[in-house]
Short mmCIF file of C-alpha atoms in Angstrom, two decimals:
data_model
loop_
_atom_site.label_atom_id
_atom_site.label_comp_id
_atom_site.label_asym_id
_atom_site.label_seq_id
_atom_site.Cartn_x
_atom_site.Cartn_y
_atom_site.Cartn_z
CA UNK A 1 11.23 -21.55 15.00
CA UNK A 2 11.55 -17.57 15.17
CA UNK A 3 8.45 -15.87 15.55
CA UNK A 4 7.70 -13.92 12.57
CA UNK A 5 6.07 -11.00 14.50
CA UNK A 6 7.70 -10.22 17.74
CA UNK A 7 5.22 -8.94 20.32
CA UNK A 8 7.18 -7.16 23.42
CA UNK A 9 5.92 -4.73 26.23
CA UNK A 10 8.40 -2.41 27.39
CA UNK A 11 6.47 -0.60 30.93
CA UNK A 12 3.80 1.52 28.64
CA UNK A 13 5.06 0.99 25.17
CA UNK A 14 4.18 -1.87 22.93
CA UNK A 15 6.45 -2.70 20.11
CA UNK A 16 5.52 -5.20 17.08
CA UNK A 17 7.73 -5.83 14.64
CA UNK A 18 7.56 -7.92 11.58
CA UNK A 19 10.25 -10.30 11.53
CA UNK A 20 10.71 -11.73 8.44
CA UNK A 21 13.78 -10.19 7.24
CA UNK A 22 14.41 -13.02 4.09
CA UNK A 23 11.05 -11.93 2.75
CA UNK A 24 11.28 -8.49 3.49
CA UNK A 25 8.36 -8.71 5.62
CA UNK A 26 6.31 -10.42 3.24
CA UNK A 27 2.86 -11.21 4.87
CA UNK A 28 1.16 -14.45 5.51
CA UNK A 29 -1.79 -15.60 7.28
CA UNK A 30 0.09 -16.28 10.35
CA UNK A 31 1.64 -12.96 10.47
CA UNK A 32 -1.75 -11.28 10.01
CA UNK A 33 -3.31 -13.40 12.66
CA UNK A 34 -0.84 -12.75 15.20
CA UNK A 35 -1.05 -9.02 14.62
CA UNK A 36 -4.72 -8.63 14.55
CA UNK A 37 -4.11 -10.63 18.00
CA UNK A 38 -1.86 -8.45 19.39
CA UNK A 39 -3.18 -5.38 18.48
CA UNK A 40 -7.02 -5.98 20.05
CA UNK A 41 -4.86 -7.16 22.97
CA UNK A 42 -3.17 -3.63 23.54
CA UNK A 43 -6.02 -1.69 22.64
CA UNK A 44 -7.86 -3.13 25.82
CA UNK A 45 -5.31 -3.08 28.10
CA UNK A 46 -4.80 0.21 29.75
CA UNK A 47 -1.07 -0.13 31.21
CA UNK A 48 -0.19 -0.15 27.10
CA UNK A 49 -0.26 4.39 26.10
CA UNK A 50 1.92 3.80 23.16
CA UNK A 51 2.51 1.03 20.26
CA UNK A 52 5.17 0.99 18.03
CA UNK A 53 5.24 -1.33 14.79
CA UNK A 54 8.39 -1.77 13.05
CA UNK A 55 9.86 -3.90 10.55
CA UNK A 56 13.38 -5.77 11.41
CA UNK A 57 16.13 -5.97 8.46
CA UNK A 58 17.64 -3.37 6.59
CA UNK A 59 15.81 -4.13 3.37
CA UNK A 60 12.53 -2.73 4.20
CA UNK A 61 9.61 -2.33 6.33
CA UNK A 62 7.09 -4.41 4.52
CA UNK A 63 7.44 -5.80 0.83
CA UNK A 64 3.69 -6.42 0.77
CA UNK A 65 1.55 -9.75 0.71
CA UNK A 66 3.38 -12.90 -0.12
CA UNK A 67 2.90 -12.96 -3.76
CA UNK A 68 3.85 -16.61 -3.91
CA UNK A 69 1.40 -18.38 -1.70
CA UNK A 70 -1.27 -15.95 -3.70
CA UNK A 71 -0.34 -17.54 -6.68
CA UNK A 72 -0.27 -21.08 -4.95
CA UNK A 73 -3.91 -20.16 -3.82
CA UNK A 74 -5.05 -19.19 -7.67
CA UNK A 75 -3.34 -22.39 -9.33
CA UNK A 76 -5.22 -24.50 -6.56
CA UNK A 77 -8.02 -23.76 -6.28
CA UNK A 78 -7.98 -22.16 -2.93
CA UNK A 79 -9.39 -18.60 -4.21
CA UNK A 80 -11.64 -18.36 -1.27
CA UNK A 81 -9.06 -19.16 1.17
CA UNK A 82 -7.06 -16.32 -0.22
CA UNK A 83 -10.04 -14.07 0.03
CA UNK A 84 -10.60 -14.48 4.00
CA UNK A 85 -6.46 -14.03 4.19
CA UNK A 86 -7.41 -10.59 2.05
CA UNK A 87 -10.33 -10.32 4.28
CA UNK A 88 -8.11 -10.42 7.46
CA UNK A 89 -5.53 -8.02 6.14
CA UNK A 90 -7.98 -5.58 5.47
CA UNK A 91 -9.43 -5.47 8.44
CA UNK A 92 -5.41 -5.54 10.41
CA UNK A 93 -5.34 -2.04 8.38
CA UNK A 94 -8.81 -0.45 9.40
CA UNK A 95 -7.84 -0.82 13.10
CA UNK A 96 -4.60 0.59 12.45
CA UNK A 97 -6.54 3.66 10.87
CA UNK A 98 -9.15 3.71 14.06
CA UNK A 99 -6.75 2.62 16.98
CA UNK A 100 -7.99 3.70 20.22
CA UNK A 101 -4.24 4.61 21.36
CA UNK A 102 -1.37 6.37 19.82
CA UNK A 103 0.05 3.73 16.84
CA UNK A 104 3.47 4.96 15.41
CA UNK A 105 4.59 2.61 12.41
CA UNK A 106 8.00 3.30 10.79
CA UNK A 107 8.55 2.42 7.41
CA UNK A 108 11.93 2.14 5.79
CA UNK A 109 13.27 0.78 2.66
CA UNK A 110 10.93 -1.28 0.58
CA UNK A 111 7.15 -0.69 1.98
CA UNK A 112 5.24 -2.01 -0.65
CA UNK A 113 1.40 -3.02 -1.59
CA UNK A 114 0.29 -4.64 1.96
CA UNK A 115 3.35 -2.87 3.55
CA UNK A 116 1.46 -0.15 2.90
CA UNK A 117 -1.72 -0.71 4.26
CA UNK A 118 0.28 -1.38 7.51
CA UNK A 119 2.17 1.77 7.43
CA UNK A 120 0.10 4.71 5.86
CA UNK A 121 -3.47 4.57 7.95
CA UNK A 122 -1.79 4.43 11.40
CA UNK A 123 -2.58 7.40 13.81
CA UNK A 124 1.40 8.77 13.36
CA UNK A 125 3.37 7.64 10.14
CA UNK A 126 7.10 7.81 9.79
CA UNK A 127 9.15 7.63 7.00
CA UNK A 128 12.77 7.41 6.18
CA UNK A 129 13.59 9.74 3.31
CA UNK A 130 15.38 6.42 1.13
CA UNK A 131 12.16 4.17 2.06
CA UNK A 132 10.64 3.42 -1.83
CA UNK A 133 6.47 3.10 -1.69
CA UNK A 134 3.99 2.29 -3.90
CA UNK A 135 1.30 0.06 -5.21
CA UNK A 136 2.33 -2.10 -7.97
CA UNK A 137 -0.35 -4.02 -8.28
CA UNK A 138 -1.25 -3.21 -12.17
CA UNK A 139 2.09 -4.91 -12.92
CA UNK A 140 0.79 -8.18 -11.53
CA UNK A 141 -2.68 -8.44 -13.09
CA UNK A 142 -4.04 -7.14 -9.91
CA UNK A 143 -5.41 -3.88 -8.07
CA UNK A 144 -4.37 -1.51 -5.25
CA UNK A 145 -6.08 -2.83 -2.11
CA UNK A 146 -5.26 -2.46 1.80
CA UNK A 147 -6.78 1.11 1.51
CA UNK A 148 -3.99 1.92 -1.62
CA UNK A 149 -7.40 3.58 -3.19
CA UNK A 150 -8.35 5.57 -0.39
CA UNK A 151 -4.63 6.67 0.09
CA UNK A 152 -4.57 7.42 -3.36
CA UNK A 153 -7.47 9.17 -4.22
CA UNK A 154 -6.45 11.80 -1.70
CA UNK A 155 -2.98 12.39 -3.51
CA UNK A 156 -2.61 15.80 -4.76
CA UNK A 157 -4.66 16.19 -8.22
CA UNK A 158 -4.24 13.23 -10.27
CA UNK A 159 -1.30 11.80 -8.86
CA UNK A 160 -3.74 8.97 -7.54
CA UNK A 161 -4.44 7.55 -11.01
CA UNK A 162 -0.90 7.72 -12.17
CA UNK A 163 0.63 5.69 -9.34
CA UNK A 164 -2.49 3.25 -9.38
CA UNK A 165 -2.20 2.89 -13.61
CA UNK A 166 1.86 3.01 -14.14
CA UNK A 167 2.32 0.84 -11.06
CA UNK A 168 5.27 3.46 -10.47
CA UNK A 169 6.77 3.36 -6.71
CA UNK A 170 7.48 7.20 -4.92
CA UNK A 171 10.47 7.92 -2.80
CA UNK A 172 10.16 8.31 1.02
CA UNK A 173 10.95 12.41 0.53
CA UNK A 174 7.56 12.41 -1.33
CA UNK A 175 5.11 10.35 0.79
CA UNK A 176 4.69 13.61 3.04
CA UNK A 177 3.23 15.18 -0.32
CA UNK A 178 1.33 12.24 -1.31
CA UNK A 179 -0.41 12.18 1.75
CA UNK A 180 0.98 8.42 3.11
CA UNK A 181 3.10 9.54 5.80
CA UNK A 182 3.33 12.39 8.63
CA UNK A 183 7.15 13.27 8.33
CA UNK A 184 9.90 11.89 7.21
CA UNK A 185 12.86 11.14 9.62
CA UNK A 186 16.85 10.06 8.82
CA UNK A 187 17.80 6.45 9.02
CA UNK A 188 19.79 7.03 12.34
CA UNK A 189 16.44 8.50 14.42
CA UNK A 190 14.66 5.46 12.73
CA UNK A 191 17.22 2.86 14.21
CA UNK A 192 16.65 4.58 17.71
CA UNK A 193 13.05 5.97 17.94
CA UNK A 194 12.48 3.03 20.35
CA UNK A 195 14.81 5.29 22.88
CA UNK A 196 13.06 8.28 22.06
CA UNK A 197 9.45 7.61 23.00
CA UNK A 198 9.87 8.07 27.10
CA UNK A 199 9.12 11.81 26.06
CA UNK A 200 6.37 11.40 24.10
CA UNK A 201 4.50 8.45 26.11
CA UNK A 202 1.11 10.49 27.66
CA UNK A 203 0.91 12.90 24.18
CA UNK A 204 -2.06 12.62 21.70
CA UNK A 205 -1.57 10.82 18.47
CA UNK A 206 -1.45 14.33 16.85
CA UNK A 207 1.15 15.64 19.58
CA UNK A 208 3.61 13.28 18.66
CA UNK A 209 3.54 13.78 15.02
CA UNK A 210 3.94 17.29 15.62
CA UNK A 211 7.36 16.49 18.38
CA UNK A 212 8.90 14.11 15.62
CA UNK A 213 8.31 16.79 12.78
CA UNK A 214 9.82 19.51 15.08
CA UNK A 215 12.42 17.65 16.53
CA UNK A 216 13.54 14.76 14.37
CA UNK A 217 12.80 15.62 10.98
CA UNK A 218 14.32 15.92 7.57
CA UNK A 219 13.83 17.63 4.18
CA UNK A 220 11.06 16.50 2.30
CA UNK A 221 11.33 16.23 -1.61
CA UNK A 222 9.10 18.88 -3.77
CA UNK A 223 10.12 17.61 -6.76
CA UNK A 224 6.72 15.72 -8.13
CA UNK A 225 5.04 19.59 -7.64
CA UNK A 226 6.89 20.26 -10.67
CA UNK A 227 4.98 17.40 -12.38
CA UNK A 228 1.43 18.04 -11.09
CA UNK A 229 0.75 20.07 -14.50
CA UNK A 230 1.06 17.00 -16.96
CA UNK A 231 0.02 14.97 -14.72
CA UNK A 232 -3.43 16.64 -14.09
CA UNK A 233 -3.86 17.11 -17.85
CA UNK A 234 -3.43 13.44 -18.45
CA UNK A 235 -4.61 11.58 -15.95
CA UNK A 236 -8.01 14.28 -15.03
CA UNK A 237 -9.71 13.42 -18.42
CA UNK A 238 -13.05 12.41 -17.78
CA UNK A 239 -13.10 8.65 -19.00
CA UNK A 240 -10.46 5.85 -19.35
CA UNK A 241 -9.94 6.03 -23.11
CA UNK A 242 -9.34 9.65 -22.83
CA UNK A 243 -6.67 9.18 -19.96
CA UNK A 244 -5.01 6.58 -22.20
CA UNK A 245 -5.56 8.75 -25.42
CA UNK A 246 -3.98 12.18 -23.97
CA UNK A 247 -1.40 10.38 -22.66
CA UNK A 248 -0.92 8.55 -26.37
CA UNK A 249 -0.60 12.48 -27.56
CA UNK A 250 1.66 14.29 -24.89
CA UNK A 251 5.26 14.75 -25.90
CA UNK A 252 6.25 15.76 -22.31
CA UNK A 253 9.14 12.74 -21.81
CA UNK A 254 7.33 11.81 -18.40
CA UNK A 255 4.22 10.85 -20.40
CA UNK A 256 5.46 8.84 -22.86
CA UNK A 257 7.56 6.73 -19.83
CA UNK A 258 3.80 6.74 -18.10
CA UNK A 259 2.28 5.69 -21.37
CA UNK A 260 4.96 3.12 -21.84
CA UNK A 261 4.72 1.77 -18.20
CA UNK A 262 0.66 1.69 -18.65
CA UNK A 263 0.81 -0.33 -21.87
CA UNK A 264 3.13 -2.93 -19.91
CA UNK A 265 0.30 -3.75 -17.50
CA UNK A 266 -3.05 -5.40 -17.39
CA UNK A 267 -5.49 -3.96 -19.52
CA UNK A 268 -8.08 -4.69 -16.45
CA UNK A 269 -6.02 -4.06 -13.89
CA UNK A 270 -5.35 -0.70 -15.34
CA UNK A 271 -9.23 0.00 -15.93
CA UNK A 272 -9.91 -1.48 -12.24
CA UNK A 273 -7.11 0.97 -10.63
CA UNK A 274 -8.40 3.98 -12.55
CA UNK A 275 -11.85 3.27 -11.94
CA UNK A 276 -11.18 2.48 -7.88
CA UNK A 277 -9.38 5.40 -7.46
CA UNK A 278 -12.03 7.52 -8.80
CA UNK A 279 -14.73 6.09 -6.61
CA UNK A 280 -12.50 6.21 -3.45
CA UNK A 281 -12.22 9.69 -4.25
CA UNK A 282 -15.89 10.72 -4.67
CA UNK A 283 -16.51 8.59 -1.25
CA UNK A 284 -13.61 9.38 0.84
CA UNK A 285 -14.18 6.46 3.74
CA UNK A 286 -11.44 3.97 4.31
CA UNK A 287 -13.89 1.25 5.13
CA UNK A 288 -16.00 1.55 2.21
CA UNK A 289 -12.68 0.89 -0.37
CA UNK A 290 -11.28 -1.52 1.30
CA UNK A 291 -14.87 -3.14 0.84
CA UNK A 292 -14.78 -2.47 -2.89
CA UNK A 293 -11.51 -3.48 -2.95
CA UNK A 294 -12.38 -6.95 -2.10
CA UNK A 295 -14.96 -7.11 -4.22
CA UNK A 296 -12.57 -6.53 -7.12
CA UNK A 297 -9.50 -8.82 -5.77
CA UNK A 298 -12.47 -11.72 -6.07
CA UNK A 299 -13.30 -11.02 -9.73
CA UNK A 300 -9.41 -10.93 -10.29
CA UNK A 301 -8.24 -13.79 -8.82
CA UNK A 302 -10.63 -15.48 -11.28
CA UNK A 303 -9.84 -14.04 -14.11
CA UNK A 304 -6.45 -15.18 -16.07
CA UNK A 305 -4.37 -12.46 -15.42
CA UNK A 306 -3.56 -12.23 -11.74
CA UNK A 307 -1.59 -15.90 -12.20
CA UNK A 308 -0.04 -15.16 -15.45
CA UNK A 309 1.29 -11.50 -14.17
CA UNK A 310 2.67 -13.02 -10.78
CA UNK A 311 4.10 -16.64 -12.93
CA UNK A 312 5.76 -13.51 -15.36
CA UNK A 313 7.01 -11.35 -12.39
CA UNK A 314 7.91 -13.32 -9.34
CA UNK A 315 7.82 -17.27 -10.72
CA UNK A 316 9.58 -17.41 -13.88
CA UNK A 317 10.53 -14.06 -13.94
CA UNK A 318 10.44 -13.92 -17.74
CA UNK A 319 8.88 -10.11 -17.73
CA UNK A 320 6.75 -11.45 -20.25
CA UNK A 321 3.15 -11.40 -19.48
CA UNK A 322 0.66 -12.35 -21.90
CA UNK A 323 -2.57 -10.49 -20.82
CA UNK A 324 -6.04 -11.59 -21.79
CA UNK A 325 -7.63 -9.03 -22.50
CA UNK A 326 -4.24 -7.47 -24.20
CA UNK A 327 -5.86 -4.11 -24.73
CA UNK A 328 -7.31 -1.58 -23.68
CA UNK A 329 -10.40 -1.36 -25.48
CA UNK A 330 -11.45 -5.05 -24.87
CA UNK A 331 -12.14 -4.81 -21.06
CA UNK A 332 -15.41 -5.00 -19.88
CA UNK A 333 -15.39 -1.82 -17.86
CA UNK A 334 -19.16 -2.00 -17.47
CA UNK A 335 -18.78 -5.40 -14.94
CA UNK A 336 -16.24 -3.49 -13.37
CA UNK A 337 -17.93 -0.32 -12.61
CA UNK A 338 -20.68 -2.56 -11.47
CA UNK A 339 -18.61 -4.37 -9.04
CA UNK A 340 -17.40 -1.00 -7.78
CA UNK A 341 -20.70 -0.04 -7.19
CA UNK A 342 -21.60 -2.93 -5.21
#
């Protein structure tokens, strides 16, 4: 059986990589386990100065969680299994964000959801310019988690809420911006950075960032400044209904796609990502929403619509969800600000 997370030591560089090409790195318990493993391993061991986590396949770093066994888990029964599998992954992410040694992940074509929360809280975070990012969750009947709030909320203006609501994925050229990656290299010093880090083995976490950006990077893309305007507008409005009802109004041709991709998703989930994001952003601490965040993913996975939007997007593939509530308005954003709230 190949080992779907390869664990070598190379004199004082550590390299992980997820190795589940077929899946695009989809994540499962055993592939958390062994990383969490590996990773407490390194961090004690003092001949390891560097670790490098990559993802094998040209596809993509990381397509997220595997959506299937989730849905396996809901139809089940197994809903708190599922939860200490969430459990797990969340904490794999906050000692990527508080690793005692340089961590340099590379992500590269699809880094998704709880590709994500691998990539973006490491100490150093690469990014190939084609890579496509996001948190998609809405879509599904479900929330940004792995830290997607945190990461979010920190976004220029309101970009936070509109990639949490639209479920809208960002280009690699615009994760710089976003605040989910350090710099963004070419495809070619991705495929070979394992060559490169002789040099940089020794150098603070901060040190290396700064010797990629200088010598190996590329262009970044400024194009979603010339969106911040319309974006603030609609998505800073002080409540939920307002967001929605601004957005409802705008004739900008951006707004009505963001209007149209909003009214395509969960009513909830699109009241739990705005709502997250905001309270991410007046908190600012990692660990605190990834807590909240698994507070929310075990109201979810009881309610209908986390099974119905993964049996609609990944099991029948129909693209035809039928959402309970199926509007706005009907959501019970009271329990939800409640749960946020803990």
């Amino acid at each position: 059986m190949e080992e779907l997370v390869i664990a070598k030591v190379h004199g004082p560089v550590g390299h992980l990589q997820l190795n589940r090409p077929a899946k695009i790195n989809a994540l499962n318990l055993q592939m958390l386990q062994e990383l969490l493993r590996v990773l407490h391993l390194w961090a004690e061991d003092p001949k390891i100065q560097l670790v490098l986590l990559t993802g094998t396949g040209e596809r993509g770093f990381c397509a997220g969680g595997d959506i299937a066994n989730f849905h396996t888990a809901l139809t089940t029964g197994a809903h708190k299994d599922f939860l200490a599998l969430l459990s797990l992954e969340f904490d794999t992410d906050h000692l990527i964000s508080v690793y005692p040694k340089p961590l340099i992940t590379v992500a590269h074509g699809v880094t998704m959801g709880g590709g994500i929360g691998l990539a973006s809280h490491a100490p150093v975070r690469l990014v190939t310019a084609q890579a496509t990012m996001g948190m998609p969750e809405a879509r599904i009947g479900y929330t940004p988690d792995v830290g997607g709030t945190h990461l979010l909320a920190g976004a220029p203006g309101h970009f936070g809420e509109y990639f949490a609501m639209t479920a809208a994925s960002f280009s690699g050229e615009d994760a710089v911006f976003l605040g989910f990656a350090d710099a963004v290299i070419s495809t070619e010093f991705a495929e070979s950075i394992f060559d490169e880090l002789d040099d940089l083995v020794g150098l603070g976490s901060a040190d290396i960032a700064s010797a990629i950006e200088v010598l190996h990077s590329v262009p970044e893309s400024h194009k979603l400044e010339l969106e911040q305007g319309w974006v603030d507008y609609a998505f800073g409005a002080p409540t939920l209904a307002e967001v929605l009802q601004r957005l409802t109004e705008m004739v900008h041709p951006a707004a009505r796609k963001a209007a149209a991709s909003i009214a395509g998703n969960s009513p909830t989930s699109v009241a739990a990502a705005f709502h997250s994001v905001r309270a991410a952003r007046a908190e600012q601490n990692l660990r605190g929403a990834l807590d909240r965040e698994l507070r929310l993913a075990d109201y979810l996975m009881h309610l209908p619509d986390l099974a119905e939007g993964i049996r609609a997007q990944i099991i029948d593939k129909d693209r035809n969800p039928q959402w309970k509530p199926n509007s706005p308005a009907a959501v019970n954003e009271a329990e939800l600000l409640a749960l946020l709230e803990g």
